[in-house]
């Protein structure tokens, strides 16, 4: 489990004992996830099917050629389009959509065979959005690959696998009426295994982020289960939920709501845990002498900034997604507290609060685990001096000396090049100085000068 830190040195490596402990924690979690998926796996053949077309009806595409917005224009002639065979036909479009239609638009229409001879048999269904959405997806993929390169490719592959897993397991399991909390936890655990290890590699740092994510997920699931019951969140406030109950009577709408709360927090939770783990690894590489307590303290400074920014990011994301509902609430004459605790708003409020609590708890957990896993100060000092040790060390590189042009790579390199007259016993008896102190003293004089000798031998 090695790699490179962002500063250009070698990533601190976890010891064999630490790797065994991490494996002892992660492997059982993976086995439980696999067994849970096997136990909850739905029978897709038994799932209900929502029929969107009746016998004699088909979906077709129409290219709009003209739009008549005159107030006295009959609905049958307001929108005229061209079919795939080149023939022209009027399209029945609801009045509220007519102002949104322009010549050149492509529409999805429903052909009603029984309406032939009684008016236009083509009824507006929706706009065709393949081209703009496909363009956005292509731009996104190209930018991710250009900036993140191999990791970006791995992240895109993980995203595809994740959506496939949700489509093949999570949605059918909920439709079949499987218990929501186990479905949510199995889904989240499986997605995190795939996304984290695929995008960031199988390393101790990634495993640390995974453990922190599991802590946040557990807190989120417990709070979501308690809040949905204590706040009497039924999941019945949405028209789509009512339609879902009609077509899939076995589904638990409150369970769907609970599972949605857990899955909705995965992206942000994954973001903060991998960032915290990477921050602690970078801190160890740049400060090999720091104690674990110092690493945790410095890492939490970063974590607090992350919490401060991410919490309102989550809130804004939910507000933006439910903006039409928020606008309706702003018109209400009810008291603010009564509005915020009403069914429609309460679900979004609970979703935001539960996700934010899980996020906040995951940061100190991840930082603490990372400070323990990354290695202690004694091993790090040994790695900085000799470039080896139990932890694998950080290759502390001072770069080119701006004053003398000499490159100071470590205290061992300065010792070998600056003091050929010191005996082997003196070198072994002297404590290795910190790399920054060696660099400063080495710049104070030539390799043969007394200050350089003192710096190379580690003499204060």
CSV table of C-alpha atoms in Angstrom, one decimal:
chain,number,residue,atom,x,y,z
A,1,UNK,CA,0.0,0.0,0.0
A,2,UNK,CA,2.3,2.7,-1.2
A,3,UNK,CA,1.8,5.8,-3.4
A,4,UNK,CA,2.9,9.4,-3.8
A,5,UNK,CA,1.7,12.3,-1.8
A,6,UNK,CA,0.8,15.5,-3.6
A,7,UNK,CA,3.9,17.2,-2.6
A,8,UNK,CA,6.0,14.8,-4.6
A,9,UNK,CA,7.4,12.5,-1.8
A,10,UNK,CA,6.6,8.9,-1.1
A,11,UNK,CA,3.3,8.3,0.7
A,12,UNK,CA,3.7,7.0,4.3
A,13,UNK,CA,3.1,3.3,4.4
A,14,UNK,CA,1.1,1.5,7.1
A,15,UNK,CA,2.9,-1.2,9.0
A,16,UNK,CA,2.1,-4.9,8.5
A,17,UNK,CA,0.3,-5.0,11.9
A,18,UNK,CA,-1.9,-2.0,11.0
A,19,UNK,CA,-2.7,-3.5,7.6
A,20,UNK,CA,-3.8,-6.8,9.3
A,21,UNK,CA,-6.0,-4.8,11.7
A,22,UNK,CA,-7.6,-2.9,8.8
A,23,UNK,CA,-8.2,-6.2,7.0
A,24,UNK,CA,-9.7,-7.7,10.1
A,25,UNK,CA,-12.2,-4.8,10.2
A,26,UNK,CA,-13.0,-4.5,6.5
A,27,UNK,CA,-13.1,-8.1,5.3
A,28,UNK,CA,-16.0,-9.0,7.7
A,29,UNK,CA,-17.9,-5.9,6.6
A,30,UNK,CA,-17.5,-7.0,3.0
A,31,UNK,CA,-18.7,-10.5,3.9
A,32,UNK,CA,-21.8,-9.0,5.7
A,33,UNK,CA,-22.5,-6.8,2.7
A,34,UNK,CA,-22.3,-9.8,0.3
A,35,UNK,CA,-24.5,-12.0,2.6
A,36,UNK,CA,-27.0,-9.1,3.0
A,37,UNK,CA,-27.2,-8.6,-0.8
A,38,UNK,CA,-27.8,-12.4,-1.2
A,39,UNK,CA,-30.5,-12.4,1.5
A,40,UNK,CA,-32.3,-9.2,0.2
A,41,UNK,CA,-31.8,-9.9,-3.5
A,42,UNK,CA,-35.2,-9.3,-5.2
A,43,UNK,CA,-37.1,-11.6,-7.6
A,44,UNK,CA,-37.3,-9.4,-10.6
A,45,UNK,CA,-39.7,-11.7,-12.4
A,46,UNK,CA,-42.3,-11.0,-9.6
A,47,UNK,CA,-42.1,-7.2,-9.8
A,48,UNK,CA,-45.1,-5.2,-11.2
A,49,UNK,CA,-44.7,-3.6,-14.6
A,50,UNK,CA,-46.1,-0.1,-15.2
A,51,UNK,CA,-47.6,-0.1,-18.7
A,52,UNK,CA,-47.2,3.3,-20.4
A,53,UNK,CA,-49.0,2.4,-23.6
A,54,UNK,CA,-52.4,0.8,-24.4
A,55,UNK,CA,-53.1,-1.5,-27.3
A,56,UNK,CA,-53.0,0.5,-30.5
A,57,UNK,CA,-50.8,3.3,-29.2
A,58,UNK,CA,-47.2,4.0,-29.9
A,59,UNK,CA,-44.6,6.6,-29.0
A,60,UNK,CA,-43.2,8.6,-31.9
A,61,UNK,CA,-41.0,11.8,-32.5
A,62,UNK,CA,-42.2,14.9,-34.3
A,63,UNK,CA,-40.1,17.8,-35.5
A,64,UNK,CA,-42.0,21.1,-34.9
A,65,UNK,CA,-42.4,23.1,-38.1
A,66,UNK,CA,-44.7,25.9,-37.0
A,67,UNK,CA,-46.4,27.3,-33.8
A,68,UNK,CA,-49.5,29.5,-33.8
A,69,UNK,CA,-49.8,31.5,-30.6
A,70,UNK,CA,-52.9,33.5,-31.7
A,71,UNK,CA,-55.5,33.5,-28.9
A,72,UNK,CA,-58.2,32.4,-31.4
A,73,UNK,CA,-56.2,29.5,-32.9
A,74,UNK,CA,-57.8,26.1,-32.3
A,75,UNK,CA,-55.8,23.6,-30.2
A,76,UNK,CA,-55.7,21.2,-33.2
A,77,UNK,CA,-53.7,23.7,-35.3
A,78,UNK,CA,-51.5,25.5,-32.8
A,79,UNK,CA,-48.5,23.2,-33.2
A,80,UNK,CA,-47.7,21.5,-36.5
A,81,UNK,CA,-44.9,19.0,-36.8
A,82,UNK,CA,-43.2,16.7,-39.3
A,83,UNK,CA,-43.1,12.9,-38.8
A,84,UNK,CA,-40.3,10.6,-39.6
A,85,UNK,CA,-41.8,9.8,-43.0
A,86,UNK,CA,-41.8,13.5,-44.0
A,87,UNK,CA,-45.6,13.9,-43.6
A,88,UNK,CA,-47.0,16.9,-41.7
A,89,UNK,CA,-49.5,16.6,-38.9
A,90,UNK,CA,-51.0,18.8,-36.1
A,91,UNK,CA,-50.0,17.9,-32.5
A,92,UNK,CA,-52.3,18.3,-29.6
A,93,UNK,CA,-50.3,20.3,-27.0
A,94,UNK,CA,-51.7,21.3,-23.5
A,95,UNK,CA,-52.2,25.1,-23.4
A,96,UNK,CA,-49.6,25.6,-20.6
A,97,UNK,CA,-46.9,24.0,-22.8
A,98,UNK,CA,-47.7,25.8,-26.1
A,99,UNK,CA,-45.7,29.0,-25.3
A,100,UNK,CA,-42.7,26.7,-24.5
A,101,UNK,CA,-42.7,25.1,-28.0
A,102,UNK,CA,-40.7,26.6,-30.8
A,103,UNK,CA,-40.1,25.6,-34.4
A,104,UNK,CA,-37.2,23.2,-34.6
A,105,UNK,CA,-38.0,21.5,-31.3
A,106,UNK,CA,-38.3,17.7,-31.3
A,107,UNK,CA,-41.3,16.3,-29.4
A,108,UNK,CA,-42.2,12.9,-28.1
A,109,UNK,CA,-45.9,12.3,-29.0
A,110,UNK,CA,-48.3,9.5,-28.4
A,111,UNK,CA,-50.1,8.1,-31.4
A,112,UNK,CA,-53.8,7.2,-30.6
A,113,UNK,CA,-55.2,5.0,-33.3
A,114,UNK,CA,-58.8,5.4,-32.1
A,115,UNK,CA,-58.5,9.2,-32.5
A,116,UNK,CA,-58.0,9.0,-36.3
A,117,UNK,CA,-60.8,10.9,-38.1
A,118,UNK,CA,-61.9,12.7,-34.9
A,119,UNK,CA,-59.0,15.1,-34.7
A,120,UNK,CA,-55.3,14.9,-34.4
A,121,UNK,CA,-54.2,11.4,-33.3
A,122,UNK,CA,-50.8,12.8,-32.0
A,123,UNK,CA,-50.7,14.0,-28.4
A,124,UNK,CA,-47.8,15.8,-26.8
A,125,UNK,CA,-46.0,13.8,-24.2
A,126,UNK,CA,-42.6,15.6,-23.6
A,127,UNK,CA,-39.7,17.3,-25.2
A,128,UNK,CA,-36.8,15.2,-26.6
A,129,UNK,CA,-33.7,16.1,-24.6
A,130,UNK,CA,-31.2,13.6,-25.9
A,131,UNK,CA,-28.8,16.0,-27.6
A,132,UNK,CA,-28.3,18.6,-24.8
A,133,UNK,CA,-28.1,16.0,-22.0
A,134,UNK,CA,-25.7,13.9,-24.1
A,135,UNK,CA,-23.6,16.9,-24.8
A,136,UNK,CA,-23.4,17.8,-21.1
A,137,UNK,CA,-22.5,14.2,-20.2
A,138,UNK,CA,-19.8,14.2,-22.8
A,139,UNK,CA,-18.3,17.5,-21.6
A,140,UNK,CA,-18.4,16.2,-18.0
A,141,UNK,CA,-16.6,13.0,-19.0
A,142,UNK,CA,-13.9,14.7,-21.0
A,143,UNK,CA,-13.2,17.2,-18.3
A,144,UNK,CA,-13.0,14.5,-15.6
A,145,UNK,CA,-10.6,12.5,-17.8
A,146,UNK,CA,-8.5,15.5,-18.7
A,147,UNK,CA,-8.1,16.7,-15.1
A,148,UNK,CA,-8.1,13.5,-13.1
A,149,UNK,CA,-6.8,11.2,-15.8
A,150,UNK,CA,-6.7,7.5,-14.6
A,151,UNK,CA,-8.5,8.3,-11.3
A,152,UNK,CA,-11.1,10.2,-13.3
A,153,UNK,CA,-11.6,7.1,-15.5
A,154,UNK,CA,-11.9,4.9,-12.4
A,155,UNK,CA,-14.4,7.3,-10.9
A,156,UNK,CA,-16.5,7.3,-14.0
A,157,UNK,CA,-16.4,3.5,-14.1
A,158,UNK,CA,-17.4,3.4,-10.4
A,159,UNK,CA,-20.3,5.8,-11.1
A,160,UNK,CA,-21.6,3.5,-13.9
A,161,UNK,CA,-21.3,0.4,-11.6
A,162,UNK,CA,-23.1,2.3,-8.8
A,163,UNK,CA,-26.1,3.3,-10.9
A,164,UNK,CA,-26.3,-0.3,-12.3
A,165,UNK,CA,-26.3,-1.7,-8.7
A,166,UNK,CA,-29.0,0.7,-7.6
A,167,UNK,CA,-31.1,-0.3,-10.7
A,168,UNK,CA,-30.6,-4.0,-10.3
A,169,UNK,CA,-30.7,-4.3,-6.5
A,170,UNK,CA,-32.0,-1.3,-4.5
A,171,UNK,CA,-35.0,-0.3,-6.6
A,172,UNK,CA,-36.4,-3.9,-7.1
A,173,UNK,CA,-35.8,-4.7,-3.4
A,174,UNK,CA,-37.8,-1.7,-2.3
A,175,UNK,CA,-40.5,-2.4,-4.8
A,176,UNK,CA,-40.7,-6.0,-3.5
A,177,UNK,CA,-41.2,-4.6,0.1
A,178,UNK,CA,-37.8,-5.7,1.5
A,179,UNK,CA,-36.9,-3.9,4.9
A,180,UNK,CA,-35.7,-0.5,4.1
A,181,UNK,CA,-32.8,-0.1,6.6
A,182,UNK,CA,-31.0,-3.3,5.6
A,183,UNK,CA,-31.5,-2.4,1.9
A,184,UNK,CA,-30.1,1.1,2.5
A,185,UNK,CA,-27.1,-0.2,4.4
A,186,UNK,CA,-26.2,-3.0,2.0
A,187,UNK,CA,-26.6,-0.6,-0.9
A,188,UNK,CA,-24.4,2.1,0.7
A,189,UNK,CA,-21.8,-0.4,1.8
A,190,UNK,CA,-21.5,-2.0,-1.6
A,191,UNK,CA,-21.3,1.4,-3.3
A,192,UNK,CA,-18.6,2.6,-1.0
A,193,UNK,CA,-16.5,-0.5,-1.5
A,194,UNK,CA,-16.7,-0.1,-5.3
A,195,UNK,CA,-16.3,3.7,-5.5
A,196,UNK,CA,-13.5,4.2,-3.0
A,197,UNK,CA,-11.3,1.3,-3.9
A,198,UNK,CA,-11.9,1.7,-7.7
A,199,UNK,CA,-11.2,5.5,-7.6
A,200,UNK,CA,-8.5,5.7,-5.0
A,201,UNK,CA,-6.8,2.3,-5.0
A,202,UNK,CA,-6.5,-0.5,-2.4
A,203,UNK,CA,-4.4,1.4,0.2
A,204,UNK,CA,-4.5,2.0,4.0
A,205,UNK,CA,-5.6,5.5,3.3
A,206,UNK,CA,-8.6,4.4,1.3
A,207,UNK,CA,-9.5,1.9,3.9
A,208,UNK,CA,-9.3,4.6,6.6
A,209,UNK,CA,-11.8,6.7,4.6
A,210,UNK,CA,-14.0,3.6,4.2
A,211,UNK,CA,-14.1,3.0,7.9
A,212,UNK,CA,-15.0,6.7,8.5
A,213,UNK,CA,-17.7,6.4,5.9
A,214,UNK,CA,-19.1,3.4,7.6
A,215,UNK,CA,-19.3,5.3,10.9
A,216,UNK,CA,-21.2,8.2,9.2
A,217,UNK,CA,-23.5,5.7,7.5
A,218,UNK,CA,-24.3,3.9,10.7
A,219,UNK,CA,-25.2,7.2,12.4
A,220,UNK,CA,-27.2,8.4,9.4
A,221,UNK,CA,-29.2,5.1,9.3
A,222,UNK,CA,-29.9,5.1,13.0
A,223,UNK,CA,-31.0,8.8,13.0
A,224,UNK,CA,-33.1,8.4,9.9
A,225,UNK,CA,-34.9,5.4,11.4
A,226,UNK,CA,-35.6,7.2,14.6
A,227,UNK,CA,-36.6,10.5,13.0
A,228,UNK,CA,-38.9,9.0,10.4
A,229,UNK,CA,-40.8,7.3,13.3
A,230,UNK,CA,-40.7,10.1,15.8
A,231,UNK,CA,-41.7,12.8,13.3
A,232,UNK,CA,-44.3,10.5,11.7
A,233,UNK,CA,-42.9,10.9,8.2
A,234,UNK,CA,-45.1,8.7,6.1
A,235,UNK,CA,-43.8,9.5,2.6
A,236,UNK,CA,-47.3,10.2,1.4
A,237,UNK,CA,-46.9,13.9,0.7
A,238,UNK,CA,-45.8,13.4,-2.9
A,239,UNK,CA,-48.2,12.6,-5.8
A,240,UNK,CA,-45.5,10.3,-7.2
A,241,UNK,CA,-45.6,8.4,-3.9
A,242,UNK,CA,-49.3,7.9,-4.2
A,243,UNK,CA,-49.0,6.6,-7.7
A,244,UNK,CA,-46.2,4.3,-6.6
A,245,UNK,CA,-48.5,2.8,-3.9
A,246,UNK,CA,-51.2,2.2,-6.5
A,247,UNK,CA,-48.9,0.3,-8.9
A,248,UNK,CA,-46.7,-1.4,-6.4
A,249,UNK,CA,-48.8,-2.1,-3.3
A,250,UNK,CA,-46.0,-4.0,-1.5
A,251,UNK,CA,-43.7,-1.0,-1.3
A,252,UNK,CA,-43.3,0.8,2.0
A,253,UNK,CA,-43.3,4.6,1.3
A,254,UNK,CA,-41.8,5.4,4.7
A,255,UNK,CA,-39.1,2.8,3.9
A,256,UNK,CA,-38.5,4.5,0.6
A,257,UNK,CA,-38.1,7.8,2.4
A,258,UNK,CA,-35.7,6.3,4.9
A,259,UNK,CA,-33.6,4.6,2.2
A,260,UNK,CA,-33.5,7.9,0.2
A,261,UNK,CA,-32.1,9.8,3.2
A,262,UNK,CA,-29.2,7.3,3.6
A,263,UNK,CA,-28.4,7.1,-0.1
A,264,UNK,CA,-28.7,10.9,-0.5
A,265,UNK,CA,-25.8,11.5,2.0
A,266,UNK,CA,-23.4,9.1,0.3
A,267,UNK,CA,-21.8,11.5,-2.1
A,268,UNK,CA,-20.9,14.2,0.5
A,269,UNK,CA,-20.0,11.6,3.1
A,270,UNK,CA,-17.5,10.0,0.7
A,271,UNK,CA,-16.1,13.4,-0.2
A,272,UNK,CA,-15.3,14.4,3.4
A,273,UNK,CA,-13.9,11.1,4.5
A,274,UNK,CA,-11.5,10.7,1.7
A,275,UNK,CA,-10.4,14.3,2.0
A,276,UNK,CA,-9.8,13.9,5.7
A,277,UNK,CA,-7.8,10.7,5.3
A,278,UNK,CA,-5.7,12.4,2.5
A,279,UNK,CA,-5.1,15.4,4.7
A,280,UNK,CA,-3.7,13.3,7.6
A,281,UNK,CA,-1.4,11.4,5.1
A,282,UNK,CA,-0.1,14.7,3.7
A,283,UNK,CA,0.4,16.1,7.2
A,284,UNK,CA,2.5,13.0,8.2
A,285,UNK,CA,4.6,13.3,5.0
A,286,UNK,CA,5.3,17.0,5.6
A,287,UNK,CA,5.8,16.7,9.4
A,288,UNK,CA,7.3,13.2,10.1
A,289,UNK,CA,8.2,14.4,13.6
A,290,UNK,CA,4.6,15.3,14.6
A,291,UNK,CA,2.9,13.2,17.2
A,292,UNK,CA,-0.4,11.4,16.6
A,293,UNK,CA,-2.1,14.0,18.8
A,294,UNK,CA,-0.7,16.8,16.6
A,295,UNK,CA,-1.8,15.1,13.5
A,296,UNK,CA,-5.3,14.7,14.8
A,297,UNK,CA,-5.4,18.4,15.9
A,298,UNK,CA,-4.1,19.7,12.6
A,299,UNK,CA,-6.4,17.3,10.7
A,300,UNK,CA,-9.4,18.5,12.6
A,301,UNK,CA,-8.6,22.1,11.8
A,302,UNK,CA,-9.0,21.1,8.1
A,303,UNK,CA,-12.1,19.1,9.1
A,304,UNK,CA,-13.8,22.0,10.8
A,305,UNK,CA,-13.4,24.1,7.7
A,306,UNK,CA,-14.8,21.3,5.7
A,307,UNK,CA,-17.8,20.9,8.0
A,308,UNK,CA,-18.5,24.7,7.9
A,309,UNK,CA,-18.6,24.6,4.1
A,310,UNK,CA,-20.2,21.3,3.5
A,311,UNK,CA,-23.2,21.7,5.9
A,312,UNK,CA,-24.6,24.6,4.0
A,313,UNK,CA,-23.7,22.9,0.7
A,314,UNK,CA,-26.0,20.1,1.7
A,315,UNK,CA,-28.7,22.5,2.7
A,316,UNK,CA,-28.5,24.5,-0.5
A,317,UNK,CA,-28.6,21.4,-2.6
A,318,UNK,CA,-31.9,20.3,-0.9
A,319,UNK,CA,-33.4,23.8,-1.2
A,320,UNK,CA,-32.5,24.0,-4.9
A,321,UNK,CA,-34.0,20.6,-5.6
A,322,UNK,CA,-37.3,21.5,-3.8
A,323,UNK,CA,-37.4,25.2,-5.0
A,324,UNK,CA,-41.0,25.0,-6.3
A,325,UNK,CA,-42.2,23.7,-2.9
A,326,UNK,CA,-40.2,26.4,-1.1
A,327,UNK,CA,-41.8,29.1,-3.3
A,328,UNK,CA,-45.3,27.7,-2.4
A,329,UNK,CA,-44.3,27.8,1.3
A,330,UNK,CA,-43.2,31.4,1.0
A,331,UNK,CA,-46.7,32.3,-0.1
A,332,UNK,CA,-48.3,30.6,2.9
A,333,UNK,CA,-50.0,32.6,5.6
A,334,UNK,CA,-49.0,30.0,8.3
A,335,UNK,CA,-46.4,30.6,11.0
A,336,UNK,CA,-42.9,29.7,10.0
A,337,UNK,CA,-42.6,27.0,12.6
A,338,UNK,CA,-45.8,25.4,11.5
A,339,UNK,CA,-44.7,25.5,7.9
A,340,UNK,CA,-41.3,24.0,8.6
A,341,UNK,CA,-42.9,21.1,10.4
A,342,UNK,CA,-45.6,20.4,7.9
A,343,UNK,CA,-45.4,17.1,6.0
A,344,UNK,CA,-44.0,18.5,2.7
A,345,UNK,CA,-41.2,20.5,4.3
A,346,UNK,CA,-40.6,18.2,7.3
A,347,UNK,CA,-39.2,15.5,5.0
A,348,UNK,CA,-36.7,17.8,3.5
A,349,UNK,CA,-35.7,19.3,6.9
A,350,UNK,CA,-35.2,15.8,8.4
A,351,UNK,CA,-33.3,14.7,5.3
A,352,UNK,CA,-30.9,17.7,5.6
A,353,UNK,CA,-30.4,17.5,9.4
A,354,UNK,CA,-29.8,13.7,9.4
A,355,UNK,CA,-27.4,13.9,6.5
A,356,UNK,CA,-25.5,16.8,8.1
A,357,UNK,CA,-25.3,15.0,11.5
A,358,UNK,CA,-23.8,11.9,9.8
A,359,UNK,CA,-21.4,14.1,7.9
A,360,UNK,CA,-20.2,15.9,11.1
A,361,UNK,CA,-19.7,12.7,13.0
A,362,UNK,CA,-17.7,11.1,10.2
A,363,UNK,CA,-15.0,13.7,10.1
A,364,UNK,CA,-13.6,13.2,13.7
A,365,UNK,CA,-13.9,9.5,13.3
A,366,UNK,CA,-12.0,9.4,10.0
A,367,UNK,CA,-9.4,11.8,11.3
A,368,UNK,CA,-8.8,9.7,14.5
A,369,UNK,CA,-8.5,6.5,12.5
A,370,UNK,CA,-6.2,8.1,10.0
A,371,UNK,CA,-3.9,9.5,12.8
A,372,UNK,CA,-3.6,5.9,14.2
A,373,UNK,CA,-3.1,4.2,10.9
A,374,UNK,CA,-0.6,6.5,9.2
A,375,UNK,CA,2.1,5.7,11.8
A,376,UNK,CA,3.8,7.2,14.8
A,377,UNK,CA,6.4,10.0,15.0
A,378,UNK,CA,9.4,7.7,15.9
A,379,UNK,CA,8.9,5.6,12.8
A,380,UNK,CA,8.3,8.7,10.7
A,381,UNK,CA,11.6,10.3,11.9
A,382,UNK,CA,13.5,7.1,11.1
A,383,UNK,CA,12.0,7.1,7.6
A,384,UNK,CA,12.9,10.8,7.1
A,385,UNK,CA,16.5,10.1,8.1
A,386,UNK,CA,17.2,6.8,6.3
A,387,UNK,CA,14.4,6.6,3.7
A,388,UNK,CA,13.3,3.3,5.1
A,389,UNK,CA,11.7,1.8,8.2
A,390,UNK,CA,8.6,0.0,9.3
A,391,UNK,CA,6.3,2.6,7.9
A,392,UNK,CA,7.9,3.0,4.5
A,393,UNK,CA,8.5,6.6,5.4
A,394,UNK,CA,8.0,9.9,3.6
A,395,UNK,CA,10.8,10.9,1.2
A,396,UNK,CA,11.4,14.4,2.6
A,397,UNK,CA,12.8,16.3,-0.2
A,398,UNK,CA,13.9,19.8,0.1
A,399,UNK,CA,14.3,20.4,-3.6
A,400,UNK,CA,17.0,22.6,-5.2
A,401,UNK,CA,18.6,25.1,-2.8
A,402,UNK,CA,17.8,28.5,-4.1
A,403,UNK,CA,21.0,30.0,-2.7
A,404,UNK,CA,23.6,27.3,-3.5
A,405,UNK,CA,21.9,25.2,-6.1
A,406,UNK,CA,22.4,22.0,-4.1
A,407,UNK,CA,19.6,19.6,-3.8
A,408,UNK,CA,19.0,18.5,-0.2
A,409,UNK,CA,17.1,15.2,-0.3
A,410,UNK,CA,17.3,14.0,3.3
A,411,UNK,CA,19.5,14.3,6.4
A,412,UNK,CA,21.3,11.1,5.5
A,413,UNK,CA,22.3,12.6,2.1
A,414,UNK,CA,23.6,15.8,3.8
A,415,UNK,CA,25.6,13.6,6.2
A,416,UNK,CA,27.3,11.6,3.5
A,417,UNK,CA,28.2,14.6,1.3
A,418,UNK,CA,29.2,17.2,4.0
A,419,UNK,CA,31.3,15.3,6.5
A,420,UNK,CA,33.7,12.7,5.3
A,421,UNK,CA,36.0,13.3,8.3
A,422,UNK,CA,33.6,12.2,11.0
A,423,UNK,CA,34.0,8.7,12.2
A,424,UNK,CA,31.3,6.0,11.9
A,425,UNK,CA,30.9,5.9,15.6
A,426,UNK,CA,30.2,9.7,15.8
A,427,UNK,CA,27.6,9.4,13.0
A,428,UNK,CA,25.8,6.5,14.8
A,429,UNK,CA,25.8,8.3,18.1
A,430,UNK,CA,24.4,11.6,16.9
A,431,UNK,CA,20.7,12.1,16.7
A,432,UNK,CA,19.3,12.8,13.3
A,433,UNK,CA,18.2,16.4,13.0
A,434,UNK,CA,15.0,17.5,11.3
A,435,UNK,CA,15.3,17.9,7.5
A,436,UNK,CA,14.4,21.7,7.7
A,437,UNK,CA,17.2,22.3,10.2
A,438,UNK,CA,19.7,20.4,8.1
A,439,UNK,CA,18.8,22.4,5.0
A,440,UNK,CA,19.2,25.7,6.8
A,441,UNK,CA,22.6,24.7,8.3
A,442,UNK,CA,23.9,23.2,5.0
A,443,UNK,CA,23.2,26.6,3.3
A,444,UNK,CA,25.3,28.4,6.0
A,445,UNK,CA,28.6,27.2,4.5
A,446,UNK,CA,30.5,24.9,2.1
A,447,UNK,CA,30.6,21.1,2.9
A,448,UNK,CA,34.1,21.5,4.4
A,449,UNK,CA,33.2,24.4,6.7
A,450,UNK,CA,32.6,23.8,10.5
A,451,UNK,CA,28.9,24.9,10.3
A,452,UNK,CA,28.2,22.4,7.5
A,453,UNK,CA,30.0,19.6,9.5
A,454,UNK,CA,28.0,20.4,12.6
A,455,UNK,CA,24.7,20.3,10.5
A,456,UNK,CA,25.7,17.1,8.9
A,457,UNK,CA,26.6,15.4,12.1
A,458,UNK,CA,23.4,16.7,13.8
A,459,UNK,CA,25.3,18.8,16.4
A,460,UNK,CA,23.2,21.7,17.7
